[in-house]
Short mmCIF file of C-alpha atoms and ligand atoms in Angstrom, two decimals:
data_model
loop_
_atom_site.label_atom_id
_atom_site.label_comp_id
_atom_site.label_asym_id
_atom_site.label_seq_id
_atom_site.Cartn_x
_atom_site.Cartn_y
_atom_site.Cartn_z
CA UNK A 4 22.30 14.40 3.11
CA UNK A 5 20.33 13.74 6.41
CA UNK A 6 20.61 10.20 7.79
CA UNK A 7 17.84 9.15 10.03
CA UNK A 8 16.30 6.70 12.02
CA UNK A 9 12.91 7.26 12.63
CA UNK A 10 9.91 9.48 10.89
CA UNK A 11 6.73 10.65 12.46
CA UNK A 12 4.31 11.18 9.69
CA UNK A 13 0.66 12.94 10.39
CA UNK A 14 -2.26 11.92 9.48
CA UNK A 15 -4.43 14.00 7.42
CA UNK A 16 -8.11 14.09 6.99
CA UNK A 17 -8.70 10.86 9.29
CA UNK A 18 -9.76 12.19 12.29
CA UNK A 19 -12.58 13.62 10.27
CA UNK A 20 -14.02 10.14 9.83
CA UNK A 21 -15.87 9.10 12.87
CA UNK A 22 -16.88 4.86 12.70
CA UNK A 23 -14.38 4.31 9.92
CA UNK A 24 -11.21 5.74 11.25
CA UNK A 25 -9.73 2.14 12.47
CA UNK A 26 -10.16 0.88 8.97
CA UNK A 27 -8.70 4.10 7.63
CA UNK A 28 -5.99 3.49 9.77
CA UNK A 29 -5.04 0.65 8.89
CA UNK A 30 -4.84 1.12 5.47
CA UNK A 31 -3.06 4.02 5.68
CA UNK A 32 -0.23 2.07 7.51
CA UNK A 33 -0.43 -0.94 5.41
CA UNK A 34 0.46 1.85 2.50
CA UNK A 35 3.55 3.19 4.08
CA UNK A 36 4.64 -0.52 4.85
CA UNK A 37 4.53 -0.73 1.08
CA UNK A 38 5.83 2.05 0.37
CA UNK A 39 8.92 1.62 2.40
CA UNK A 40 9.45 -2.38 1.70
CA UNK A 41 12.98 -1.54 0.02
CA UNK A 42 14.24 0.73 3.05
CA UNK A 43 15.79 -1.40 5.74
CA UNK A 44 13.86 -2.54 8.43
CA UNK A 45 10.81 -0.30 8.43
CA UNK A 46 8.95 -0.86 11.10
CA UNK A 47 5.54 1.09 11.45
CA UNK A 48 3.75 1.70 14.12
CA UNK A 49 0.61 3.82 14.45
CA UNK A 50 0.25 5.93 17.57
CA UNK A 51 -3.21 7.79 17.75
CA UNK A 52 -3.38 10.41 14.83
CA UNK A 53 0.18 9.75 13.63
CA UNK A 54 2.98 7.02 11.66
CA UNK A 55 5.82 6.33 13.33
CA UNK A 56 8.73 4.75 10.85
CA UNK A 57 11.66 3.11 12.90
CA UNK A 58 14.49 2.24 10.39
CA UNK A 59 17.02 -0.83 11.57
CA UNK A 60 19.50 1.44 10.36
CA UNK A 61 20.15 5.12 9.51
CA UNK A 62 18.81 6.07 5.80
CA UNK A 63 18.61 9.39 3.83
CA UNK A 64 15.60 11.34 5.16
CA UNK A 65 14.88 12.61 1.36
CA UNK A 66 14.94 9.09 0.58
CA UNK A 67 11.66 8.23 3.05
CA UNK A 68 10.25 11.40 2.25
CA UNK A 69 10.14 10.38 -1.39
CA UNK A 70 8.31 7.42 -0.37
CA UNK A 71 6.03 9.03 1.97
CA UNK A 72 4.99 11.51 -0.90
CA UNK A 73 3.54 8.91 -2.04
CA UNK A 74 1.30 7.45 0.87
CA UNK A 75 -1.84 9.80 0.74
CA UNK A 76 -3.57 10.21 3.77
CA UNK A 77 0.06 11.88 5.33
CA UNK A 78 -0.33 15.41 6.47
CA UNK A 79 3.44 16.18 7.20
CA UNK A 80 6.59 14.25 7.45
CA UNK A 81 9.46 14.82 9.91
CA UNK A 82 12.68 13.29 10.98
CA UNK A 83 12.51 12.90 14.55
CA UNK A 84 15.33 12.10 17.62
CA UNK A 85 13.51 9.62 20.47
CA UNK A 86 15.16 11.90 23.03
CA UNK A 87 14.22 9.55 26.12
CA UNK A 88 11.86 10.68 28.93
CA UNK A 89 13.20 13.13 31.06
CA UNK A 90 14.26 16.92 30.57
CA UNK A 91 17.72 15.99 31.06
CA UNK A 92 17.48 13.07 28.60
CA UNK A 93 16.03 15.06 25.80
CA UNK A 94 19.15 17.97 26.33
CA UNK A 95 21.49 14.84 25.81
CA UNK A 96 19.90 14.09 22.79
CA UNK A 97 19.20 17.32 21.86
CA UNK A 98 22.87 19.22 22.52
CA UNK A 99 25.03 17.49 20.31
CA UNK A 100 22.65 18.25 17.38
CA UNK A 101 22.14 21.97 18.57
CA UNK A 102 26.27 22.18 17.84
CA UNK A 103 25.61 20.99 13.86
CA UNK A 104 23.01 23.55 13.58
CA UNK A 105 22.88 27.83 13.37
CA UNK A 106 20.15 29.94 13.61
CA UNK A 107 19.76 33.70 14.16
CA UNK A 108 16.65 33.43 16.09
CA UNK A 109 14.92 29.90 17.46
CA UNK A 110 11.25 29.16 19.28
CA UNK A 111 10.22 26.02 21.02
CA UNK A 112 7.00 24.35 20.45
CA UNK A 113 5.60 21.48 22.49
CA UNK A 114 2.65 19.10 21.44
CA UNK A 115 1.89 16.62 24.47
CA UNK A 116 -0.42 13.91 23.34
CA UNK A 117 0.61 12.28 27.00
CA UNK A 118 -1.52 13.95 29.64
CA UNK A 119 -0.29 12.53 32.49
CA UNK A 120 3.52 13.67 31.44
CA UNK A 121 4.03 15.99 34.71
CA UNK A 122 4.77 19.08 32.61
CA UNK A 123 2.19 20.83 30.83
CA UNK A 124 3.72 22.41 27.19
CA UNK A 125 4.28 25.85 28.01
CA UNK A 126 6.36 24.34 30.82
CA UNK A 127 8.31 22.32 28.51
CA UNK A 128 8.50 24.99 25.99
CA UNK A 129 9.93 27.41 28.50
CA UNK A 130 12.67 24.68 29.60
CA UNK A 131 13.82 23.85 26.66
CA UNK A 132 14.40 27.21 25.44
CA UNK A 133 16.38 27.77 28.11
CA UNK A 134 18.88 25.19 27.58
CA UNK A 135 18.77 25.80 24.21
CA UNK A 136 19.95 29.50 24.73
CA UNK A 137 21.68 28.38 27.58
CA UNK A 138 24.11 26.26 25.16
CA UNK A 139 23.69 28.45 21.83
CA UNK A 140 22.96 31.89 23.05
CA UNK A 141 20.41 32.02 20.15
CA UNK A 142 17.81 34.63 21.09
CA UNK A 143 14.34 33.54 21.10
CA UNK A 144 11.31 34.57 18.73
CA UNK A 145 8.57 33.07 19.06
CA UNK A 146 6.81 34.56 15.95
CA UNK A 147 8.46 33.47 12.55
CA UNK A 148 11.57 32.34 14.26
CA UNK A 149 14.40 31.19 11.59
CA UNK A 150 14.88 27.34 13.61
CA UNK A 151 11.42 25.86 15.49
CA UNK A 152 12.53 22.92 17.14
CA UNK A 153 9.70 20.54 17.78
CA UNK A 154 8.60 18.61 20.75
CA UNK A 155 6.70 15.26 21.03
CA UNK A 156 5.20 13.88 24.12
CA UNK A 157 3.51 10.83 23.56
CA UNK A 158 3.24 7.38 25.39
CA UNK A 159 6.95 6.36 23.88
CA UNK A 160 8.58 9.50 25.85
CA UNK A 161 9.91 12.62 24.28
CA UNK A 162 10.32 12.86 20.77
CA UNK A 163 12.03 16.23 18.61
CA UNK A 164 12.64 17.54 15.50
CA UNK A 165 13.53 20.69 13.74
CA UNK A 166 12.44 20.12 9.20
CA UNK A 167 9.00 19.32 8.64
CA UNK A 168 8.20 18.66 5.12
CA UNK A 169 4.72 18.73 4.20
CA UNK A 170 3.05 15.56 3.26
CA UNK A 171 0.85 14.78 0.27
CA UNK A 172 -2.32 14.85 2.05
CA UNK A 173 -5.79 13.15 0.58
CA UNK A 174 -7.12 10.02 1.69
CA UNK A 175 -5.47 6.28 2.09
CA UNK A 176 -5.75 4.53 -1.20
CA UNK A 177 -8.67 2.28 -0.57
CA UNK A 178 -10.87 4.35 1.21
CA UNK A 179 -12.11 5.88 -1.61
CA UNK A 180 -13.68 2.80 -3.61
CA UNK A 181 -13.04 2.01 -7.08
CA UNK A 182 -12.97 3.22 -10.40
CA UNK A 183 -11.74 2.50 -13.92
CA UNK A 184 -9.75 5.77 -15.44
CA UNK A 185 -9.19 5.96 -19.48
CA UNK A 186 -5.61 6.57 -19.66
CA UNK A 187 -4.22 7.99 -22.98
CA UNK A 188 -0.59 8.32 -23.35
CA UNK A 189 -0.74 11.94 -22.50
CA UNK A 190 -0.45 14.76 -19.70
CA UNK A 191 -3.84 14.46 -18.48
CA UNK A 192 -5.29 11.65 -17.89
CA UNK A 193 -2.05 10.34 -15.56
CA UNK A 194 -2.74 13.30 -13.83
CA UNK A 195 -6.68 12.84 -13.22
CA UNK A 196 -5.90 9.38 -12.32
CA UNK A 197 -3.07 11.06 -9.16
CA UNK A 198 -5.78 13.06 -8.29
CA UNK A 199 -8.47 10.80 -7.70
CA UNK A 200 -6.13 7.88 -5.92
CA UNK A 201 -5.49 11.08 -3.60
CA UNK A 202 -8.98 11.31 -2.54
CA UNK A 203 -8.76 7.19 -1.87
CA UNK A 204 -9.68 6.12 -4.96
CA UNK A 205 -8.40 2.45 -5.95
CA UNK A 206 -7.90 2.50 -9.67
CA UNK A 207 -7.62 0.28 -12.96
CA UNK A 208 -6.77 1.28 -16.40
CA UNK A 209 -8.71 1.30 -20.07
CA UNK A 210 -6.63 2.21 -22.54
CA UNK A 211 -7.63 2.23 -26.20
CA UNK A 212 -5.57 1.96 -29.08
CA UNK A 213 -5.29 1.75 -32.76
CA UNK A 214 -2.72 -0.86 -33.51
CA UNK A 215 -1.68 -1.89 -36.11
CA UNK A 216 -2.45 1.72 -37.40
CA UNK A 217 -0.51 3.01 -34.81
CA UNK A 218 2.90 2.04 -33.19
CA UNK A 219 2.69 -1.00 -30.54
CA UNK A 220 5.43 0.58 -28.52
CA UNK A 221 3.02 3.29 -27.42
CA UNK A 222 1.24 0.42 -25.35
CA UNK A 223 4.56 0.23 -23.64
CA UNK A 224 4.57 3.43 -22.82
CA UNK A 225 1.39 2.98 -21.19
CA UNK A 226 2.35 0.33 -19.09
CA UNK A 227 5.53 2.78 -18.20
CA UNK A 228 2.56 5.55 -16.77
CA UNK A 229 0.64 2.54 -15.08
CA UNK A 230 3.89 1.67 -13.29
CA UNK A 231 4.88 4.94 -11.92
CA UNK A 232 1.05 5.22 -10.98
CA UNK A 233 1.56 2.26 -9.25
CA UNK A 234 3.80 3.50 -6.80
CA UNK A 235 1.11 5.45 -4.90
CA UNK A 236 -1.45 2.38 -5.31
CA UNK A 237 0.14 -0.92 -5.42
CA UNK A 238 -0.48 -2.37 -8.29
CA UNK A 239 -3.52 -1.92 -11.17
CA UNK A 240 -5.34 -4.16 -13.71
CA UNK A 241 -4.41 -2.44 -17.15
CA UNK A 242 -7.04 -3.19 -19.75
CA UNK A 243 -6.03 -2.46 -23.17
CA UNK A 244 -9.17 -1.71 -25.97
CA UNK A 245 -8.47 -1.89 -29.75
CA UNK A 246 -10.47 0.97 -31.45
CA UNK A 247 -9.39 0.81 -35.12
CA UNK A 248 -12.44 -1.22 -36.22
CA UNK A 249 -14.29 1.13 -34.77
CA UNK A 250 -12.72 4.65 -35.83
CA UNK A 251 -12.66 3.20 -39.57
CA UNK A 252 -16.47 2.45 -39.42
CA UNK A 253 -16.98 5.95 -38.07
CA UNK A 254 -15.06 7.44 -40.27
CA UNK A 255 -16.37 6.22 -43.49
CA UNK A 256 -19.89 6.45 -42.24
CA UNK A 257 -20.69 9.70 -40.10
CA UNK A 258 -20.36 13.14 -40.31
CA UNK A 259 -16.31 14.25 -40.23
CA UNK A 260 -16.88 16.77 -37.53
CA UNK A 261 -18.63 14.16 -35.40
CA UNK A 262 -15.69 11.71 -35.60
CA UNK A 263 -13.79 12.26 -32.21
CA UNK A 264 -16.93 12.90 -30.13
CA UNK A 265 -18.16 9.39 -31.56
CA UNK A 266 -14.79 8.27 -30.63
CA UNK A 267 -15.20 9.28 -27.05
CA UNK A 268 -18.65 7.91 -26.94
CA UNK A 269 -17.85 4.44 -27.30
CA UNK A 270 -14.67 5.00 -25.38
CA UNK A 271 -17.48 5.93 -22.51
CA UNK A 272 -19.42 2.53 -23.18
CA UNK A 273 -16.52 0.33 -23.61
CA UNK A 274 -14.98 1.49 -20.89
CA UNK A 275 -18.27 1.15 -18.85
CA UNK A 276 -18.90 -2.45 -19.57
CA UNK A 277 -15.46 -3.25 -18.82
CA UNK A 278 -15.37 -1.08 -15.14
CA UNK A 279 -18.87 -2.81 -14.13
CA UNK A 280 -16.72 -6.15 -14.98
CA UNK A 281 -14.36 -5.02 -12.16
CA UNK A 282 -17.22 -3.46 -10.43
CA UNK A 283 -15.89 0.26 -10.64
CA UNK A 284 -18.15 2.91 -9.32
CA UNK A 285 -17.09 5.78 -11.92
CA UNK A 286 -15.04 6.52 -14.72
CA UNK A 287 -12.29 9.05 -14.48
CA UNK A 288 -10.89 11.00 -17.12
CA UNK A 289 -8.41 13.97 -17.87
CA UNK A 290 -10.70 16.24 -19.44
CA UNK A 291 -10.64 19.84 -18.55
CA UNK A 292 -13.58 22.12 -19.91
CA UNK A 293 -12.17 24.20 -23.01
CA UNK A 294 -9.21 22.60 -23.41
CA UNK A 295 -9.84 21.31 -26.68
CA UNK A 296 -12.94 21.51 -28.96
CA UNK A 297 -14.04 17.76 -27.92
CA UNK A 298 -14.41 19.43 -24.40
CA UNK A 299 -16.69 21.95 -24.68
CA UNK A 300 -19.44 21.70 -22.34
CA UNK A 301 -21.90 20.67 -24.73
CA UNK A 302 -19.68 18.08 -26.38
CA UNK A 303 -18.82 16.69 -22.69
CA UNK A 304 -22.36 16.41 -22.28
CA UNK A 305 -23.26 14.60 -25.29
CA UNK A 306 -20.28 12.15 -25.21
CA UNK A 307 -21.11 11.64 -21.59
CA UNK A 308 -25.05 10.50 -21.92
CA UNK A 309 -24.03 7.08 -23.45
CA UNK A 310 -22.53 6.31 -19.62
CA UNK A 311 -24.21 5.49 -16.57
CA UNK A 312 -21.64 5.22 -14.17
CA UNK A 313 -20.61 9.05 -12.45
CA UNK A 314 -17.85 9.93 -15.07
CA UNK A 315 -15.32 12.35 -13.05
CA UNK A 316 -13.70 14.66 -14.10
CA UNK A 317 -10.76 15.68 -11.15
CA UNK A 318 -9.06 18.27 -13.96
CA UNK A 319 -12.46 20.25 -14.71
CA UNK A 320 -11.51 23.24 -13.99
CA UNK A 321 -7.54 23.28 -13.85
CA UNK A 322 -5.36 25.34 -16.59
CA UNK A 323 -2.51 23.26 -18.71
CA UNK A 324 -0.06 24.41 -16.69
CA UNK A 325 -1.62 23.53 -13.57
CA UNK A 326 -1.99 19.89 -14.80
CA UNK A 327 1.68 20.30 -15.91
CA UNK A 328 2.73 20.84 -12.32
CA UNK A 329 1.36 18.26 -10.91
CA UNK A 330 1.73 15.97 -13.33
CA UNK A 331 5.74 16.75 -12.06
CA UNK A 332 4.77 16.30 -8.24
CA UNK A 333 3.29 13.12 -9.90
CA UNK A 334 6.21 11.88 -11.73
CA UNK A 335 4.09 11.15 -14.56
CA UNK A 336 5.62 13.79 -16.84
CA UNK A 337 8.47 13.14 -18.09
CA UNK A 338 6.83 10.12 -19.74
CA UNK A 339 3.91 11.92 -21.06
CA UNK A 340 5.76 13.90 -23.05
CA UNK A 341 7.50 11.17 -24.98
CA UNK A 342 6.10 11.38 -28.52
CA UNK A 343 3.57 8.69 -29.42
CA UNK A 344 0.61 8.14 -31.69
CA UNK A 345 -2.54 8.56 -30.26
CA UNK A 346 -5.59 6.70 -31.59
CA UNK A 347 -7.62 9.70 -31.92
CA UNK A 348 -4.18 11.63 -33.65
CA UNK A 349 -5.42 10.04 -36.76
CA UNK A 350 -8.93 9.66 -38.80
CA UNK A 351 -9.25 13.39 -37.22
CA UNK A 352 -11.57 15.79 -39.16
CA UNK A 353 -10.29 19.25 -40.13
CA UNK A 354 -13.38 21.26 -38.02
CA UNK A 355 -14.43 19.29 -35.53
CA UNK A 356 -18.07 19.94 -34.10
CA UNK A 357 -17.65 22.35 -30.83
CA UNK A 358 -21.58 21.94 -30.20
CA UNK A 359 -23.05 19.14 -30.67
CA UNK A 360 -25.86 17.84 -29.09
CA UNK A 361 -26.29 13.65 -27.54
CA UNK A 362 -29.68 13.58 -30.11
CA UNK A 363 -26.63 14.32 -33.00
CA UNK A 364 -24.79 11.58 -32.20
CA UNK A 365 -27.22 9.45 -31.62
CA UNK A 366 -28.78 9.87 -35.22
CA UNK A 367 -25.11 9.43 -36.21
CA UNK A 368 -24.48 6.24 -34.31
CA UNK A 369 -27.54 4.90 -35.90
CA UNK A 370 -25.13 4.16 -39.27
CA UNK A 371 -23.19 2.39 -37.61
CA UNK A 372 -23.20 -1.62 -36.24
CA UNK A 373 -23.11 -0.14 -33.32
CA UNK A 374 -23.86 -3.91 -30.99
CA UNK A 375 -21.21 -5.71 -33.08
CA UNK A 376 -18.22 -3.35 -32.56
CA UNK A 377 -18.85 -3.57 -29.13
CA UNK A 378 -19.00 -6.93 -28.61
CA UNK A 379 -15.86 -7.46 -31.38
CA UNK A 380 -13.75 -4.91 -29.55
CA UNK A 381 -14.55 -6.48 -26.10
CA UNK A 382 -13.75 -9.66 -27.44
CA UNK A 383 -10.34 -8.69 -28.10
CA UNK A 384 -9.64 -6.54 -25.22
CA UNK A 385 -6.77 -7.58 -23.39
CA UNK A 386 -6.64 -7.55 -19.48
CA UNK A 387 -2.98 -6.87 -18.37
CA UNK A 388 -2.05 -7.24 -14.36
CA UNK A 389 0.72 -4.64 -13.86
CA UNK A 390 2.18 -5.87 -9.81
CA UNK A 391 5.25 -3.74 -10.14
CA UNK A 392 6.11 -0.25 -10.07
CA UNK A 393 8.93 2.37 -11.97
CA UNK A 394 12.09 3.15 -10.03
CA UNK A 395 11.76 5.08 -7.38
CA UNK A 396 14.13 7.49 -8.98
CA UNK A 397 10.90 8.71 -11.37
CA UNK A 398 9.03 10.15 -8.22
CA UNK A 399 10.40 13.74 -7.58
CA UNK A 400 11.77 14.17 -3.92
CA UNK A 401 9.51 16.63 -2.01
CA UNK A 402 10.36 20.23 -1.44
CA UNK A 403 11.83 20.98 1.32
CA UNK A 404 13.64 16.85 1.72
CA UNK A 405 16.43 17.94 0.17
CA UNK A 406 19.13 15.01 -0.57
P1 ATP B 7 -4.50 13.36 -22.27
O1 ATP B 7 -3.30 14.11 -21.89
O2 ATP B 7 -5.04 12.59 -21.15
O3 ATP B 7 -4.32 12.56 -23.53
P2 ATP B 7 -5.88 15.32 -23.81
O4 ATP B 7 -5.90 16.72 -23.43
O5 ATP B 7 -5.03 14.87 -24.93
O6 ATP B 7 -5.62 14.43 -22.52
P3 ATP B 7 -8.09 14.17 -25.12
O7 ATP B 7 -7.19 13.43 -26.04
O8 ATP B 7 -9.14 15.04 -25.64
O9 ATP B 7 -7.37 14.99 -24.03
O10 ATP B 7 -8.77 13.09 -24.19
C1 ATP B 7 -9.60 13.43 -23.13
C2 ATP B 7 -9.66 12.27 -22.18
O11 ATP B 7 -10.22 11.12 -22.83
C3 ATP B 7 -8.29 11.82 -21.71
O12 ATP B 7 -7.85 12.58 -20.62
C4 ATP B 7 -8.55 10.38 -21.34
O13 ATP B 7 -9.17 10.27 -20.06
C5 ATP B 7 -9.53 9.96 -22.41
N1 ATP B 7 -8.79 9.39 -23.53
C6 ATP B 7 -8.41 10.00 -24.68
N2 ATP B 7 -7.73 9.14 -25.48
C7 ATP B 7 -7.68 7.97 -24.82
C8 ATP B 7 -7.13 6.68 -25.11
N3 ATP B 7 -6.46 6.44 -26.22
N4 ATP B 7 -7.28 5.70 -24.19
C9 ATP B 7 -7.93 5.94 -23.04
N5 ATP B 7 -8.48 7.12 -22.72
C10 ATP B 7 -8.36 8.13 -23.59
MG1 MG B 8 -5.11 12.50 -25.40
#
């Protein structure tokens, strides 16, 4: 276990962003403040194109790099030494550590953000591996060498550090605007909903269900997912539909192999009416083309003309096991795969359509009270605020942080 004081995190994609990059900025620290609330005294401070996390005292380095997994918008995290100003301050700092350490080869690299520091970096570079071998007698190689120790020059003086573990990249949540994602109590849609929040995306929840005909404590399951989703967001509005009216109607009225895509269709509009509510830009959901016969391209296409809000799609083009991976990274899994019920697990036709077309459904909606099951099941929707978040022991440590 590592203890450390203070982190320098990267920044990703921000200095991409021309006019906005203060306001990226400052979201992206206000999410590692929140991210690190429990940790004692964080303080954050935002130097140019980097973090910098000062603890008041010294905590496990896979412990912040847990946390910081979890701040998109971080390109790499490390656990640095302030090692003062001079040369002779940083071998101080550095010598003692050099004696924990072993390495069959070593390089130095130097990044000086501080042009007026009066040595350039191949200067420093060539100094410090000198004291380094000097003290160790570790040859040097500077091409794939087994320990790279690290040098900072910034504003703050000299900073170093050997483990870099990369960070989750993507965009600050907030940057990204909003958008309402239907979450089932599956693998996917958690997923989709990690993947857009890393592009910036601010989320809330729609999820519909089929109680009494199913199980109530699925809900709670689904306010389990929303909580671990939380942790890279804040906190989310969780908006939960009932469907059963609507599924019974369908199925006693329409075409059996029609039943699921009808399902999805008013999924779509429900979903839409309740996102412009919380003005949402898109919809997101965890389809993924061909992974089921509902998600066929023509079946996407003619669930999907109902909505007039962008629906995305982040998991288009991804295999299972793909989303199964990073649904881990996520922390998400693990609760996925907890059996439940979901609405569209029942009232399900034996050969479900694989090609159907929008003017299909629509001649099939046309049996139904279509206005009145919308209004009735937005009547009874119920909009949950979810402020906390799951343990922090349900998001997976980064590779490389060890513990
Ligand atoms: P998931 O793992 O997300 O359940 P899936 O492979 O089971 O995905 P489907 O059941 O076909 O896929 O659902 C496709 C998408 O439709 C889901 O990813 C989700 O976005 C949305 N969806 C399905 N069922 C629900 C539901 N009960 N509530 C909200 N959204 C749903
Ligand atoms: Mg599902």
């Amino acid at each position: 276990m590592e203890r450390v004081t203070q982190v320098l995190a990267t920044t990703n994609e921000i200095s991409l962003k021309g006019g906005n990059r203060a306001w990226f900025e400052r979201t992206l620290t206000d999410n590692v403040r929140r991210a690190l609330a429990d940790l004692p005294g964080a303080s954050v401070s935002r130097p140019a194109w980097r973090v910098l996390v000062s603890f008041a005292e010294p905590v496990d380095f896979a412990e912040v790099a847990r946390r910081l997994h979890t701040v998109f918008g971080l390109g790499a995290i490390m656990a640095v030494e302030h090692a003062g100003f001079t040369l002779a301050d940083l071998e101080a700092s550095l010598v003692p550590r050099l004696e924990t350490m072993t390495a069959s080869t070593f390089a130095v690299r130097c990044l000086r953000s501080d042009k007026s520091y009066p040595m350039t970096s191949p200067e420093i570079e060539r100094e410090v591996g000198t004291i380094v071998q000097r003290r160790t007698g570790w040859p040097v190689q500077l091409r794939d060498p087994e320990l790279t120790i690290h040098v900072l020059v910034d504003e703050n003086g000299l900073f170093t550090w050997t483990r870099r573990v990369a960070g989750p990249g993507g965009l600050p949540v907030g940057v990204g605007g909003r958008g309402a994602c239907l979450l089932s109590g599956g693998i996917d849609s958690p997923v989709a909903a990690y993947m857009m929040m890393k592009r910036g995306m601010r989320l809330d929840f729609i999820h519909f269900h089929s109680v009494p005909r199913t199980d109530p404590a699925s809900l709670e399951k689904v306010h389990d997912l929303v909580r671990v989703l939380n942790r890279y967001q804040g906190q989310a509005r969780l908006v939960m539909v009932p469907l059963l009216a609507i599924q019974e109607q369908i199925a006693a009225r329409c075409p059996a192999p029609l039943r699921v895509l009808l399902y999805r269709r008013f999924m779509l509009s429900l979903a839409e009416r309740i996102a412009r509510r919380f003005k949402a830009r898109a919809l997101v959901t965890g389809e993924s083309l061909g992974q089921v016969a509902s998600q066929t391209i023509e079946n996407l296409a003619a669930v999907e003309a109902v909505a007039s809000l962008p629906v995305l799609r982040p998991l288009i083009g991804l295999d299972k096991l793909e989303i199964i991976g990073l649904a881990r990274s996520a922390g998400t899994f693990e609760l996925s795969i907890q059996p439940h019920v979901d609405c569209c697990s029942f009232l399900l036709p034996d050969q479900p359509a694989t090609k159907s077309h929008a003017s299909e459904l629509d001649a099939a909606e046309a049996l139904l009270e279509v206005t009145e099951l919308v209004d009735d099941a937005l009547e009874r929707t119920e909009v949950h605020r979810i402020a906390d978040a799951a343990a922090w022991e349900e998001i997976p440590i980064p590779a490389g942080a060890g513990s």
